[in-house]
Short mmCIF file of C-alpha atoms and ligand atoms in Angstrom, two decimals:
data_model
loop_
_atom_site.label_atom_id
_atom_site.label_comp_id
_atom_site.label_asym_id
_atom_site.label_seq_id
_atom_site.Cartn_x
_atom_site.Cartn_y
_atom_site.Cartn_z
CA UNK A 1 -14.97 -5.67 12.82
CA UNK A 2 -13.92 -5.28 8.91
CA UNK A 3 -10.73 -4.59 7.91
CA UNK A 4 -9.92 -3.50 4.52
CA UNK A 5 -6.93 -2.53 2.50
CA UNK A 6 -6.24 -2.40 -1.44
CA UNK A 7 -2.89 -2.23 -3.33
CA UNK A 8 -2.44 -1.41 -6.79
CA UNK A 9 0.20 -3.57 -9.09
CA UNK A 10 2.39 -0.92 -10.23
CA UNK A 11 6.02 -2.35 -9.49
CA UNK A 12 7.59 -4.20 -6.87
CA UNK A 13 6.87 -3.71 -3.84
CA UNK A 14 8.99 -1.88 -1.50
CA UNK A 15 9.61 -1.56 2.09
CA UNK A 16 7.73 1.77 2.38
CA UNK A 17 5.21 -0.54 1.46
CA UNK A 18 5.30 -3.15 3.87
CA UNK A 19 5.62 -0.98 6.94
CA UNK A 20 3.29 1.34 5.86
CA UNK A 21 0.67 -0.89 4.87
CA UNK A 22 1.43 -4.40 4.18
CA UNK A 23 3.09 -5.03 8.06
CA UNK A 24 0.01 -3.27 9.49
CA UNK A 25 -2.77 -5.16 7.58
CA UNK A 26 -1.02 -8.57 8.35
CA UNK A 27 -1.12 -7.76 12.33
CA UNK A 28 -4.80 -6.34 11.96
CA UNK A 29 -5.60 -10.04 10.31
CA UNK A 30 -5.41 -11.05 13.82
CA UNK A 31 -8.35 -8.69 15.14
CA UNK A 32 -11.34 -8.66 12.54
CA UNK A 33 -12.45 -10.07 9.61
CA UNK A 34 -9.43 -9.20 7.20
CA UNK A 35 -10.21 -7.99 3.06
CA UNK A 36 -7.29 -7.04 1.17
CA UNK A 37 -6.96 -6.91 -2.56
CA UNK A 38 -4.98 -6.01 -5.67
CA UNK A 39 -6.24 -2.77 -7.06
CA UNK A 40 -5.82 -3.87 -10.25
CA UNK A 41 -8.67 -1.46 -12.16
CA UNK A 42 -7.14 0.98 -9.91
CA UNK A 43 -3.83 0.65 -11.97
CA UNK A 44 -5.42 1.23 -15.02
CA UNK A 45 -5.30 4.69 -14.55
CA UNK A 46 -1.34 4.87 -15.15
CA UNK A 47 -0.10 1.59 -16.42
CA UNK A 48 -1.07 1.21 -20.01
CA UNK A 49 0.45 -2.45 -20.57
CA UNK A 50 -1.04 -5.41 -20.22
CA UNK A 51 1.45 -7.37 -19.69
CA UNK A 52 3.00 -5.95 -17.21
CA UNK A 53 0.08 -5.70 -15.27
CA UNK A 54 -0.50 -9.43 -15.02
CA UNK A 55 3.09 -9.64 -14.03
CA UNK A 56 2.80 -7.06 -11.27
CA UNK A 57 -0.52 -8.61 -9.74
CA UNK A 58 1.42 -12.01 -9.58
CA UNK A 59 4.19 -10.68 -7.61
CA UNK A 60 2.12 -8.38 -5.51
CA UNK A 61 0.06 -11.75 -5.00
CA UNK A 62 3.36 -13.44 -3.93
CA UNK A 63 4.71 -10.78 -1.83
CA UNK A 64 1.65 -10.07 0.62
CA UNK A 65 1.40 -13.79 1.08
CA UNK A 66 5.17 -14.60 1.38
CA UNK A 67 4.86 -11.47 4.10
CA UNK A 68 2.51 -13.27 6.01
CA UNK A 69 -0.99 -12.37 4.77
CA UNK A 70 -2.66 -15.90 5.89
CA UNK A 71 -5.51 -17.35 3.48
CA UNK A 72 -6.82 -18.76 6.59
CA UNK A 73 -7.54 -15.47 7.93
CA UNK A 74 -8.08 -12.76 5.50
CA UNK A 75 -9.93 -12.77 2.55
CA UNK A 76 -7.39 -11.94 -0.58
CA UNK A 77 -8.75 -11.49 -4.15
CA UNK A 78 -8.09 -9.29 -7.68
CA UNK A 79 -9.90 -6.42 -7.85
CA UNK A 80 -11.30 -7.20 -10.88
CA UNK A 81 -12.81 -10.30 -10.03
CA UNK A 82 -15.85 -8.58 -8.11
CA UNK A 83 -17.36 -6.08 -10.72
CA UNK A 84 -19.82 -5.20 -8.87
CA UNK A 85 -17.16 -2.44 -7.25
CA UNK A 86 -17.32 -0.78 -10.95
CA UNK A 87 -21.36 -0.71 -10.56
CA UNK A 88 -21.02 0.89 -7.20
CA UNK A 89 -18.86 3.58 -8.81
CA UNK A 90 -21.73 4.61 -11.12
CA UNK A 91 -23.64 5.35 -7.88
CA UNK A 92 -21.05 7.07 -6.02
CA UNK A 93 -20.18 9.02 -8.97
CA UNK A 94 -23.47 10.59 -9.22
CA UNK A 95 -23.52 11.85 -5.71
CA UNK A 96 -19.59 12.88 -5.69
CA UNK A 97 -19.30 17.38 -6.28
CA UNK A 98 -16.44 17.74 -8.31
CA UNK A 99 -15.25 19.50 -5.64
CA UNK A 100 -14.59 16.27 -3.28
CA UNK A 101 -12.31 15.05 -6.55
CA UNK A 102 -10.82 18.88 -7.36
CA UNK A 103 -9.48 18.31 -4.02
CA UNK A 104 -7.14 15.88 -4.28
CA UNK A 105 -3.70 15.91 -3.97
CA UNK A 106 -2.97 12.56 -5.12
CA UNK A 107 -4.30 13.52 -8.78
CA UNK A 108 -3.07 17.16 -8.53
CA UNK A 109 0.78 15.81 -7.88
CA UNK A 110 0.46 13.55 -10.88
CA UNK A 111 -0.64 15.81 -13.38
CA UNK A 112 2.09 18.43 -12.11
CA UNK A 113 4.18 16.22 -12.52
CA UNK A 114 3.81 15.00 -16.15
CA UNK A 115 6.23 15.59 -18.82
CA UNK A 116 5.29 17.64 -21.94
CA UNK A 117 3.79 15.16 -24.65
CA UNK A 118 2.11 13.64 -21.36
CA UNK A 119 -1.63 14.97 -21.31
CA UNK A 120 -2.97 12.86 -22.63
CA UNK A 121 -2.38 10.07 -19.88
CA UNK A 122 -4.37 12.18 -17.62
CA UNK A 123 -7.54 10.75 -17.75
CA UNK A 124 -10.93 10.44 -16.12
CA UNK A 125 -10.13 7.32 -14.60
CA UNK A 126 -7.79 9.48 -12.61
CA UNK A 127 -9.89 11.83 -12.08
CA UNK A 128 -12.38 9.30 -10.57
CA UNK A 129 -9.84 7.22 -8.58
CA UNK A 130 -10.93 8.29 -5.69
CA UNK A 131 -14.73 7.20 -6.01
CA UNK A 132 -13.34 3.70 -7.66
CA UNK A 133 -11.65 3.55 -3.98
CA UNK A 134 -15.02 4.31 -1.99
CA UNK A 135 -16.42 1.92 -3.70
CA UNK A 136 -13.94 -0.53 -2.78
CA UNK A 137 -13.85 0.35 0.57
CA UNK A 138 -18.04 0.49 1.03
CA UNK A 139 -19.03 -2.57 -0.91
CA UNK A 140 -17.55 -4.53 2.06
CA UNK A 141 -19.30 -2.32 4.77
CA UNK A 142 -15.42 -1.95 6.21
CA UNK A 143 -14.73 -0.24 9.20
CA UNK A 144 -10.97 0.31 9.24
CA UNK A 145 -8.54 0.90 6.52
CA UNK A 146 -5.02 0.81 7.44
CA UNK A 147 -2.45 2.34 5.26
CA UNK A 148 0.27 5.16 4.37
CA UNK A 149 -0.71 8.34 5.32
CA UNK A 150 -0.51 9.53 1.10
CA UNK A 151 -4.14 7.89 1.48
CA UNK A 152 -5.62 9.94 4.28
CA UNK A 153 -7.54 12.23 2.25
CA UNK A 154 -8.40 9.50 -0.36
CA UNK A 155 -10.25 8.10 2.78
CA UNK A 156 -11.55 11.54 3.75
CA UNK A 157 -13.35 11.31 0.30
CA UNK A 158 -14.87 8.02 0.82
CA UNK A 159 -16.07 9.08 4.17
CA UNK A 160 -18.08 12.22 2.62
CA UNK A 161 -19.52 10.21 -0.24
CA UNK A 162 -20.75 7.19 2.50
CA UNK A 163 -22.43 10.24 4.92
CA UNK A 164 -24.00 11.88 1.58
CA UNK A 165 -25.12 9.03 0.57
CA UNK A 166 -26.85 8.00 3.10
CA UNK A 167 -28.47 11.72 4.29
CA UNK A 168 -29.59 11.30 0.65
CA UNK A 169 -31.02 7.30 0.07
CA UNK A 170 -30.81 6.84 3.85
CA UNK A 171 -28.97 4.71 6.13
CA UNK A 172 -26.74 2.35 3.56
CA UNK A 173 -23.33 2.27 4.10
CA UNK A 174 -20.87 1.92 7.22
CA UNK A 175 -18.34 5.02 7.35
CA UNK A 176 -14.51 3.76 7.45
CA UNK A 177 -12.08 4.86 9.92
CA UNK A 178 -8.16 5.34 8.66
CA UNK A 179 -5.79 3.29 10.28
CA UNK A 180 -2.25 5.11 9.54
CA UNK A 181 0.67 4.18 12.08
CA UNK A 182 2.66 7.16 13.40
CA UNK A 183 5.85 5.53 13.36
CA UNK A 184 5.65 4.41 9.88
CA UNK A 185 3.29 6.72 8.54
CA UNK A 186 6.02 7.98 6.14
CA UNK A 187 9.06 5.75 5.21
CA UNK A 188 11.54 7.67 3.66
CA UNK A 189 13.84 6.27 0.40
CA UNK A 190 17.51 6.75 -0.64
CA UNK A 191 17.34 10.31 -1.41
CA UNK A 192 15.29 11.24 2.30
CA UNK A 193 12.00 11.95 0.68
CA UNK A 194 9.25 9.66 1.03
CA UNK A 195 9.81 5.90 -0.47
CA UNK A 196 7.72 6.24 -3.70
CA UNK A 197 7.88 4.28 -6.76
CA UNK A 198 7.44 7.49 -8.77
CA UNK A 199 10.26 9.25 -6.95
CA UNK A 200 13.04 5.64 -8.12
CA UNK A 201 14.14 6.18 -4.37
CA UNK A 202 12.83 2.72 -3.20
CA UNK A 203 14.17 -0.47 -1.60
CA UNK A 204 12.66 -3.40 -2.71
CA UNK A 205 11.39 -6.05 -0.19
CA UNK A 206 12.07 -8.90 -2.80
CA UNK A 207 14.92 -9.01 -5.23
CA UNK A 208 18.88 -10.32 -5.96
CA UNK A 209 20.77 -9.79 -2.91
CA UNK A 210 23.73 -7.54 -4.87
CA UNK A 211 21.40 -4.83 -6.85
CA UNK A 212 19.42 -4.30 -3.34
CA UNK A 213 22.76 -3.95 -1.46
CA UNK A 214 24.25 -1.66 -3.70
CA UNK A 215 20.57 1.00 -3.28
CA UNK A 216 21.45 0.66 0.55
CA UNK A 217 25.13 1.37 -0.08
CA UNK A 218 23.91 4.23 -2.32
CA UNK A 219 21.62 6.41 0.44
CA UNK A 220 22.61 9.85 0.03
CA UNK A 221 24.46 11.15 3.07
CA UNK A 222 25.90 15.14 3.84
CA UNK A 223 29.50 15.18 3.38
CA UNK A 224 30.38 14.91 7.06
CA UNK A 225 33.62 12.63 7.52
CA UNK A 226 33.92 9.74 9.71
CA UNK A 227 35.33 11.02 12.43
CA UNK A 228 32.84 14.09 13.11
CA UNK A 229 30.02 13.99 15.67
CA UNK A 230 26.91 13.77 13.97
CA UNK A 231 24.68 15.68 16.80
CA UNK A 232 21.68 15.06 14.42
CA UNK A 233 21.70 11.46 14.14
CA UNK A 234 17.87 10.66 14.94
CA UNK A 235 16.92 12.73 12.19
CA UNK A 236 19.18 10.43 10.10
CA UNK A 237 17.23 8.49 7.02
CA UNK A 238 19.42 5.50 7.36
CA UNK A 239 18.62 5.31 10.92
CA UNK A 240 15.26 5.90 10.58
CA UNK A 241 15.39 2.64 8.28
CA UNK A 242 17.27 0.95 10.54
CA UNK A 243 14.71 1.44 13.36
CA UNK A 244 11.91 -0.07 11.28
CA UNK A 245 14.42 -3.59 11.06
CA UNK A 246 16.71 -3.60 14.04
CA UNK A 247 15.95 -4.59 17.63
CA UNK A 248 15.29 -1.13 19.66
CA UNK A 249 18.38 -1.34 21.52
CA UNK A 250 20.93 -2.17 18.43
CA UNK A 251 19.62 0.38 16.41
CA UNK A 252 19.84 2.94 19.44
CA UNK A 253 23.56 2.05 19.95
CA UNK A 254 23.99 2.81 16.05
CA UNK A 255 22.40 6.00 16.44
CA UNK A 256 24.13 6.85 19.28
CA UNK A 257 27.68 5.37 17.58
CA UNK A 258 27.13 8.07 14.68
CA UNK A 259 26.31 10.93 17.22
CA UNK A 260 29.19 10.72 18.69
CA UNK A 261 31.75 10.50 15.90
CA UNK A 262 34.43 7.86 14.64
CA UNK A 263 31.27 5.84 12.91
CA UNK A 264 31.54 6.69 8.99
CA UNK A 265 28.29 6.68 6.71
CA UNK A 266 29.51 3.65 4.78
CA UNK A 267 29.48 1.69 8.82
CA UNK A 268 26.05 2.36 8.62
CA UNK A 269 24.67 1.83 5.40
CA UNK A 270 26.05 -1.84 5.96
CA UNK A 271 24.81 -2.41 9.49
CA UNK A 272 21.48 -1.00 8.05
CA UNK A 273 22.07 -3.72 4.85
CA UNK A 274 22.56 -7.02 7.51
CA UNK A 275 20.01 -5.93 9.68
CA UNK A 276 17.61 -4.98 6.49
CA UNK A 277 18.77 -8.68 4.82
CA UNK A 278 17.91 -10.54 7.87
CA UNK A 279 14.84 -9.22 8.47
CA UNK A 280 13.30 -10.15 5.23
CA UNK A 281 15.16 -13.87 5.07
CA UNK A 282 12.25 -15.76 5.73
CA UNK A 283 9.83 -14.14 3.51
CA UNK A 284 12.08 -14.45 0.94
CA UNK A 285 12.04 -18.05 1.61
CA UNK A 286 8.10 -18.40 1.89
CA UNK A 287 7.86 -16.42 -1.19
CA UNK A 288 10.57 -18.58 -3.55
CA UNK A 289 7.66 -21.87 -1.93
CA UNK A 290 5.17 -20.08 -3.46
CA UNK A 291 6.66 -18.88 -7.07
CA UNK A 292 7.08 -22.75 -7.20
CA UNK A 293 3.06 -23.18 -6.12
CA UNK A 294 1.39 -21.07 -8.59
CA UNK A 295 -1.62 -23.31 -8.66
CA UNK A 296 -2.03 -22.50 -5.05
CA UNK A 297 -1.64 -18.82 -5.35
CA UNK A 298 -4.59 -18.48 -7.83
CA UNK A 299 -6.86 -21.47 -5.52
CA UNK A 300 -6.31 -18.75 -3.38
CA UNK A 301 -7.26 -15.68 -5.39
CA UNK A 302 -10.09 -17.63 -6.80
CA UNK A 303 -11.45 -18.34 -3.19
CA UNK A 304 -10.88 -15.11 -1.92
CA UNK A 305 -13.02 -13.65 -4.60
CA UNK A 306 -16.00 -15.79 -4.32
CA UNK A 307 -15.88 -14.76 -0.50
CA UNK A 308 -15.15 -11.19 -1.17
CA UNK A 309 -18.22 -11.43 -4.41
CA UNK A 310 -20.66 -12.69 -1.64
CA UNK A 311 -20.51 -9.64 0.54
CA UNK A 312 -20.25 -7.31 -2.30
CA UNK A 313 -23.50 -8.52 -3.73
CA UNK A 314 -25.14 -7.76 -1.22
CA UNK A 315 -24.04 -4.60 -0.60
CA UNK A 316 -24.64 -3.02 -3.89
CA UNK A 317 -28.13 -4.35 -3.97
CA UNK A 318 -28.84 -2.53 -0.85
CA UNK A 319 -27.43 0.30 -2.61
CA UNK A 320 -29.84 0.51 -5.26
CA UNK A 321 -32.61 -0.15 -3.37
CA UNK A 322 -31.67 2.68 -1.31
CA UNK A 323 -31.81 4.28 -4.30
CA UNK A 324 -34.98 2.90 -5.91
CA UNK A 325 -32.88 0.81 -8.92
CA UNK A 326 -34.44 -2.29 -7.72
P1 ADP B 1 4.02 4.30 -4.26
O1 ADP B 1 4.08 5.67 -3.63
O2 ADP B 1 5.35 3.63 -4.24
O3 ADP B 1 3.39 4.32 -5.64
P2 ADP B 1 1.50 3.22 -3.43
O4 ADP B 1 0.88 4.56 -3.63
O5 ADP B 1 1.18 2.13 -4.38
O6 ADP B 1 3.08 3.42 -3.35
O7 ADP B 1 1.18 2.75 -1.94
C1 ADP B 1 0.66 1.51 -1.53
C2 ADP B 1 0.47 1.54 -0.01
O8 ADP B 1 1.71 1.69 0.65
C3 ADP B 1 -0.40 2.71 0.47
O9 ADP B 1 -1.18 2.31 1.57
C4 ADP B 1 0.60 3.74 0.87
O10 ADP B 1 0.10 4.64 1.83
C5 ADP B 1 1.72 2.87 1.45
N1 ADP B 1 3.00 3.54 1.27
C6 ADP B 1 3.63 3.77 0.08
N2 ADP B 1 4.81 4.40 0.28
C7 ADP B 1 4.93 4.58 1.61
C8 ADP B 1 5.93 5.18 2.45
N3 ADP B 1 7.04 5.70 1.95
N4 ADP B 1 5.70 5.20 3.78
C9 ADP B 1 4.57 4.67 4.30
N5 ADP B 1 3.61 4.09 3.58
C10 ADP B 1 3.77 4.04 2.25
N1 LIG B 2 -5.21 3.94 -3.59
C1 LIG B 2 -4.50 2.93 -2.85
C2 LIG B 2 -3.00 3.11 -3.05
O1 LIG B 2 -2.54 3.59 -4.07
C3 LIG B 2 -4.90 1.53 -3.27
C4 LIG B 2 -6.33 1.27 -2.99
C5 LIG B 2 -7.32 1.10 -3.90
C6 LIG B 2 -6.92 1.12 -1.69
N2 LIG B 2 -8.50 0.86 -3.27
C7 LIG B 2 -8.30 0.88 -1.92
C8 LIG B 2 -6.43 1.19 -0.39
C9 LIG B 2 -9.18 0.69 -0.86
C10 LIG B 2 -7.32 1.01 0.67
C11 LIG B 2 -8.68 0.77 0.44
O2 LIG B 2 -2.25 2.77 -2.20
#
């Protein structure tokens, strides 16, 4: 079995993030062959400095590793180091109705949401994301793709362009099953909506322990005082958070603590900042190892994409001689 999951280089990485995807794909390494990259082309699409792009890929390099993505294991490369995913998209593309890409949330919530003066950042790479990511995902005939559920229907895509693909050329490609977690299909941020980068409601996994402290300190809460019942605790973002890096029973006694009144907001928000601290201690560890290894981060990338170019070879010259380029 062939697991498979990208992530683009846009920012730090937050703990919407890990549980979403990052936690998942590290247990999965355990069951199947484990791919994972950095979607660096990917981020080309809204991140127009350079820059800060090699920056980003670094730390997203750091982080997954520091989080327990094992070399050993799982194959872990730069996007960009195996072209032949671009070449694929040249396939895909001419196969994809612009219907399959009109359909797409992802790229209609972005352009909503740009300013005025903005337009011009919408562009076809955008547009085409979504093929760039079937291509990803069927170079390495993959069969399960864990991540956030804000990438279901980007898989839905790659699964109609794999089936047309091969009703058209034949039998060429595997289709991908989703893997998206229930429990942490959507981790909400500091405001209650989902943890997103673009929404500046994130905690970072990584980071000075006094900046991060002072996000938890700052989830928004209703103005209920300390000593009123809070009958609604469950539905509680804090708690919610707290039940992603607590032990079941702690964080039930927390819950149950604010439901019946005499537990303040402020309790929480630092029982949720110990428990949130502690969780992440040792990564933090692993990953200040590594920012002193650098030469072993990119042996690693380096391998990983030799490994990851061998299968992708492969599978894009089936491709075209399924479609009678070679
Ligand atoms: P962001 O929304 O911060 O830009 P990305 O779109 O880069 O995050 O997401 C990278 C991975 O993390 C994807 O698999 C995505 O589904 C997952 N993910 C991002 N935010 C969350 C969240 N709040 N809850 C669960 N998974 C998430
Ligand atoms: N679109 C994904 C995201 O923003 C990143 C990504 C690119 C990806 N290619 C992929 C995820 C292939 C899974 C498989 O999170």
């Amino acid at each position: 079995m062939r697991i498979l999951s990208g992530i683009q280089p846009s920012g730090a990485l937050h703990i919407g993030n890990y549980f979403g995807m990052m936690r998942p794909a590290i247990e999965l390494q355990e069951r199947g062959e484990a791919y994972y990259f950095i979607a660096n082309y990917h981020s080309m699409t809204s991140l127009f400095d350079a820059e800060e792009r090699r920056n980003n890929s670094l730390d997203v390099a750091l982080d997954f590793l520091a989080c327990g993505l094992d070399p050993d294991r799982a194959v872990f490369w730069k996007q960009s180091d195996v072209p032949e995913v671009t070449e694929l998209t040249w396939l895909l593309s001419t196969i994809t109705p612009m219907g399959f890409l009109n359909r797409c949330h992802s790229y209609k919530d972005k352009t909503a949401k740009l300013a005025d003066g903005d337009e011009e950042k919408v562009n076809h790479g955008l547009f085409a994301y979504p093929v760039l990511m079937a291509a990803d995902i069927l170079i390495f005939d993959s069969n399960i793709v864990p991540v956030g559920r804000d990438q279901k229907q980007h898989l839905e895509v790659t699964r109609d362009i794999a089936i047309k693909f091969n009703n058209l050329y034949g039998e060429t490609f595997v289709v991908p099953e989703p893997e998206i977690r229930d429990s942490v299909a959507v981790v909400p941020g500091t405001d209650g909506n989902k943890m997103s980068k673009s929404y500046g409601n994130t905690i970072e996994i990584f980071g000075p322990q006094k900046p991060l402290k002072k996000k938890i300190m700052s989830i928004q809460m209703d103005s209920r005082g300390v000593d009123e019942a809070k009958p609604d605790a469950e539905e509680n973002h804090a708690i919610q958070l707290l039940k992603l890096m607590a032990p079941a029973t702690e964080a039930q006694e927390t819950e149950d603590k604010l439901r019946a009144g005499g537990f303040g907001y402020g309790d929480l928000k630092k029982t949720l900042f110990e428990y949130y601290w502690n969780y992440f201690e040792e990564a933090r560890k692993k990953r200040d190892e590594l920012a002193n290894n650098l030469d072993y981060v990119s042996e690693v990338l380096n391998k990983g994409a030799d490994r990851a170019r061998e299968v992708a070879t492969k599978v894009l010259d089936r491709a075209k001689n399924a479609a009678g380029l070679n």
